[in-house]
Tab-separated table of C-alpha atoms in Angstrom:
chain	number	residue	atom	x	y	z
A	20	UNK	CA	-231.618	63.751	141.439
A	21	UNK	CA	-235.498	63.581	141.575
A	22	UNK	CA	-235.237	63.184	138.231
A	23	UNK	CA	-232.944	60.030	137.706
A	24	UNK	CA	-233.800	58.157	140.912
A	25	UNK	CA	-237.563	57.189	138.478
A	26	UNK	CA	-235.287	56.702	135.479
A	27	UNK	CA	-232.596	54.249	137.476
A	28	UNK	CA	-235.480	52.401	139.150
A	29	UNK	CA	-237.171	51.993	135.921
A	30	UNK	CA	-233.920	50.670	133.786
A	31	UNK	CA	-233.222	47.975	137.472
A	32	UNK	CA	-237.108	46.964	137.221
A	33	UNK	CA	-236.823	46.474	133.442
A	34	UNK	CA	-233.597	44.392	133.769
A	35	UNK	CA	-234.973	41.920	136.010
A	36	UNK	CA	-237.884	41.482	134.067
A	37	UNK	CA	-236.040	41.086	131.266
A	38	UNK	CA	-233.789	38.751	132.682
A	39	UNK	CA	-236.749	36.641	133.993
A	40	UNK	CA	-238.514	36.366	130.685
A	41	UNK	CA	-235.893	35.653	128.548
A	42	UNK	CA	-234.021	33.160	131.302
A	43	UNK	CA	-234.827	29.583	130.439
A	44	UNK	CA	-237.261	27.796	132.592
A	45	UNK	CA	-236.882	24.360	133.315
A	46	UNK	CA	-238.213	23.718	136.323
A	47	UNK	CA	-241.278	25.083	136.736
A	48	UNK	CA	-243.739	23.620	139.688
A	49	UNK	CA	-246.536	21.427	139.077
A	50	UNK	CA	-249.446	20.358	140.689
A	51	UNK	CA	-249.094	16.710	139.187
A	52	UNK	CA	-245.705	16.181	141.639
A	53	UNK	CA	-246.594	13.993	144.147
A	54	UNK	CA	-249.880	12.510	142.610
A	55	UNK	CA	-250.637	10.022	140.455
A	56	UNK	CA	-249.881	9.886	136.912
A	57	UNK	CA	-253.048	10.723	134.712
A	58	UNK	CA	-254.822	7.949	133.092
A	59	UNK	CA	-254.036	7.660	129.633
A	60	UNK	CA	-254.429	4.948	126.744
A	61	UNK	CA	-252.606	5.467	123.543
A	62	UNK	CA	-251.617	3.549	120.925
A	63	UNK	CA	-248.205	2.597	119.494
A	64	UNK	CA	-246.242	4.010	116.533
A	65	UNK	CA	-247.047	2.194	113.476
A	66	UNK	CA	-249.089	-0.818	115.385
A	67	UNK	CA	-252.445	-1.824	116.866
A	68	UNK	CA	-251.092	-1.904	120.074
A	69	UNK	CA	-251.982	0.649	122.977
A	70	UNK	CA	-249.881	1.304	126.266
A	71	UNK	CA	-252.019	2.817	129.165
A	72	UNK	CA	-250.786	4.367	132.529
A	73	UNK	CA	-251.734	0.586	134.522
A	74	UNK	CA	-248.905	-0.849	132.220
A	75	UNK	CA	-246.113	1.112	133.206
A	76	UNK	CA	-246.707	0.306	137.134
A	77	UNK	CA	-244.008	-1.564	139.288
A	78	UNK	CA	-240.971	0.245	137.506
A	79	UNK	CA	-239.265	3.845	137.743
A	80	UNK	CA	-239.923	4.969	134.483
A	81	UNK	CA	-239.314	8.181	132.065
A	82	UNK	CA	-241.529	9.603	130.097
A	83	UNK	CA	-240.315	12.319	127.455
A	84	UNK	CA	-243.157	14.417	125.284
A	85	UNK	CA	-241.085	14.889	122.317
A	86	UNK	CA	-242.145	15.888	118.166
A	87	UNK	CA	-240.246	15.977	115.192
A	88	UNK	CA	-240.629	19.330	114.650
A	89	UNK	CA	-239.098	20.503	118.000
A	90	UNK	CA	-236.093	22.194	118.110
A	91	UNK	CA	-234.941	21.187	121.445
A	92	UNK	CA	-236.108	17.145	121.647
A	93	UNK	CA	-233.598	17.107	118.304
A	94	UNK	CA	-231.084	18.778	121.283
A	95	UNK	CA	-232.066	16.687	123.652
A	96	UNK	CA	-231.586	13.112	121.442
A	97	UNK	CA	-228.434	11.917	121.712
A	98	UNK	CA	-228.306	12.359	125.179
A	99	UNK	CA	-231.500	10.192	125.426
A	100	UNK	CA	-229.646	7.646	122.998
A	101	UNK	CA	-226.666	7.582	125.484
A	102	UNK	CA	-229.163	7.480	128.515
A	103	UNK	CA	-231.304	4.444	127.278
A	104	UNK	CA	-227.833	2.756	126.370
A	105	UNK	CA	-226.653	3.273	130.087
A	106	UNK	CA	-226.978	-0.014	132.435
A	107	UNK	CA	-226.274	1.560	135.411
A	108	UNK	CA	-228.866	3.620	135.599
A	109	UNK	CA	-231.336	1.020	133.512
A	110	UNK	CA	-234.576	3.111	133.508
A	111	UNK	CA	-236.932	2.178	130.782
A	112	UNK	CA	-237.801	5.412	128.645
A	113	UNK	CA	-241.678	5.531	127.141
A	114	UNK	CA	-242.145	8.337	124.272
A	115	UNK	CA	-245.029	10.073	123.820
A	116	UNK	CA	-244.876	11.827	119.781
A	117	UNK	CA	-247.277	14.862	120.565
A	118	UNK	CA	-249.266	16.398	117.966
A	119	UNK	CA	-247.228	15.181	115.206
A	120	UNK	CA	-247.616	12.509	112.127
A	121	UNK	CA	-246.768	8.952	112.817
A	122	UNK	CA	-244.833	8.546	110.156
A	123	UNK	CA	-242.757	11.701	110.438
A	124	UNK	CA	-241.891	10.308	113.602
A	125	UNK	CA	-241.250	7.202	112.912
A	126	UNK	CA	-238.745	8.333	110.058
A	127	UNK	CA	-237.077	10.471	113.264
A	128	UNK	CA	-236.433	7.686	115.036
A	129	UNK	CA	-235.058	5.274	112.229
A	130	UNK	CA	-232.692	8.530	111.034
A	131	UNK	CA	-231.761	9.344	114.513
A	132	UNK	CA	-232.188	6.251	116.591
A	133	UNK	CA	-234.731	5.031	119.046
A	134	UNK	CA	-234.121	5.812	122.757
A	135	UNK	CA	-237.714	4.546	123.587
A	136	UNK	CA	-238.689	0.952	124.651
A	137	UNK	CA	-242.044	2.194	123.205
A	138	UNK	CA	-243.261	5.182	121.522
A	139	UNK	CA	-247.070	6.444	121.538
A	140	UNK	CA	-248.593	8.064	119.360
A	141	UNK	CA	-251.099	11.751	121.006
A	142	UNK	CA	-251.812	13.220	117.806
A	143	UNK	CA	-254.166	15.930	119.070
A	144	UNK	CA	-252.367	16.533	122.582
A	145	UNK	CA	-255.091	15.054	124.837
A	146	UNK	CA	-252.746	12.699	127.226
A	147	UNK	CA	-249.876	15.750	127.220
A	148	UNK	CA	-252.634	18.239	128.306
A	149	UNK	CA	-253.550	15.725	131.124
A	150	UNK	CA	-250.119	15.815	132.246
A	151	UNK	CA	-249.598	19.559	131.975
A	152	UNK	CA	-247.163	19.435	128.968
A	153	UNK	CA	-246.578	23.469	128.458
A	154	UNK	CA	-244.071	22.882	125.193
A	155	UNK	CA	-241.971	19.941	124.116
A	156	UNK	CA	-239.523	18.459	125.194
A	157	UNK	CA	-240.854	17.463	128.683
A	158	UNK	CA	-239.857	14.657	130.746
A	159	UNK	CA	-241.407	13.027	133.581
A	160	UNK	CA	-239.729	10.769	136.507
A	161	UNK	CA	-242.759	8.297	137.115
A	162	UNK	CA	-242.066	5.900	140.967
A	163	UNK	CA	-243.145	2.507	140.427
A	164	UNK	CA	-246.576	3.697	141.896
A	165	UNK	CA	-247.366	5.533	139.234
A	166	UNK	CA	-246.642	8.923	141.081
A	167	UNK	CA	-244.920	11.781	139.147
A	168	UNK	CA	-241.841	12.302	141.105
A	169	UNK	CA	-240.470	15.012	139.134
A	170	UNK	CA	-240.825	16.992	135.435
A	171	UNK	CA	-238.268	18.483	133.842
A	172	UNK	CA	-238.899	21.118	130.572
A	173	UNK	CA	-236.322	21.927	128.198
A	174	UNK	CA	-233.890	19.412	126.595
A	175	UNK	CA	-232.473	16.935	129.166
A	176	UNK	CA	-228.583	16.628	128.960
A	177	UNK	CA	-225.985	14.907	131.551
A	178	UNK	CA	-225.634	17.873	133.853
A	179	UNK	CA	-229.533	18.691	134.320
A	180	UNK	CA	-230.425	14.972	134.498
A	181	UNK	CA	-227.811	14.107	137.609
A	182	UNK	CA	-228.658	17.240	139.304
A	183	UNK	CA	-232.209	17.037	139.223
A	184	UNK	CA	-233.275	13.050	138.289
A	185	UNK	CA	-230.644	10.768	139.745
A	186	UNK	CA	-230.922	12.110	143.661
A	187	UNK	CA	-234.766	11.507	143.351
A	188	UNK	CA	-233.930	8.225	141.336
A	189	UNK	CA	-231.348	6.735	144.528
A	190	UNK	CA	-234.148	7.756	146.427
A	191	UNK	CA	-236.309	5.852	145.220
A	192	UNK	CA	-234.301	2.581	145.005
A	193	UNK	CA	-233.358	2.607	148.680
């Protein structure tokens, strides 16, 4: 028996590890929650235009990190398609193409459809780093402050978005 109990605690502390690293993590804490959104100043897809953080004030907002060449934004799409066609809910959704071409991304778009009411360009990750991006896709629930109410990593879809987006959301329209 002194023999297994090692081998039976080893085998229950490797499961649990195992479980951990390979378990999807989508809502992992950060610091930014609660403060104010980092300043930023990008420039538009395919125009001479730039967006900065002061021009997204005095509206709930999303903002989803997103490339062509990730796996789960292609996952996470159509449900952004369906969620920037949804009145009810009516929140604008700003796209920021990180470290990616502008042109790959705009072909994305026109292939796949355009869920953004503007998409910016952060070609060498500077803004995402600001805002703690760990991987794309990320999405950020901005107050019409400018705080960062809540992030979310991983593809959105219907469930995660109601569960963890719309109570803050009716929150913050009361």
């Amino acid at each position: 028996m002194k023999r297994i109990l090692p081998i039976i605690i080893f085998i229950g502390l490797f499961a649990f590890l195992a479980k951990s690293l390979f378990q999807p993590q989508t809502n992992i804490p950060s610091p930014l929650i609660g403060q104010s959104m980092p300043a930023f100043s990008l420039g538009e897809l395919n125009t001479d235009t730039s967006l900065t953080d002061k021009d997204i004030l005095g509206t709930i907002s999303l903002i989803n990190v997103w490339a062509t060449w990730c796996v789960g934004c292609e996952r996470e799409h159509d449900f952004l398609i369906e969620l920037a066609g949804n009145q009810s809910i009516d929140i604008p959704i700003i796209g920021i193409n990180w470290k990616d071409r502008d042109d790959l991304a705009l072909r994305w778009l026109s292939q796949r459809g355009n869920p953004y009411i503007v998409v910016l360009s952060d070609p060498i990750g500077k803004t995402a780093i600001d805002f703690g991006v760990y991987g794309a896709p990320e999405t950020f629930l901005i107050d019409e402050q400018g705080v960062i109410r809540y992030k979310h990593i991983g593809p959105l879809n219907r469930e995660n978005f109601a569960r963890n987006f719309m109570p803050i959301i009716r929150d913050l329209r009361r």
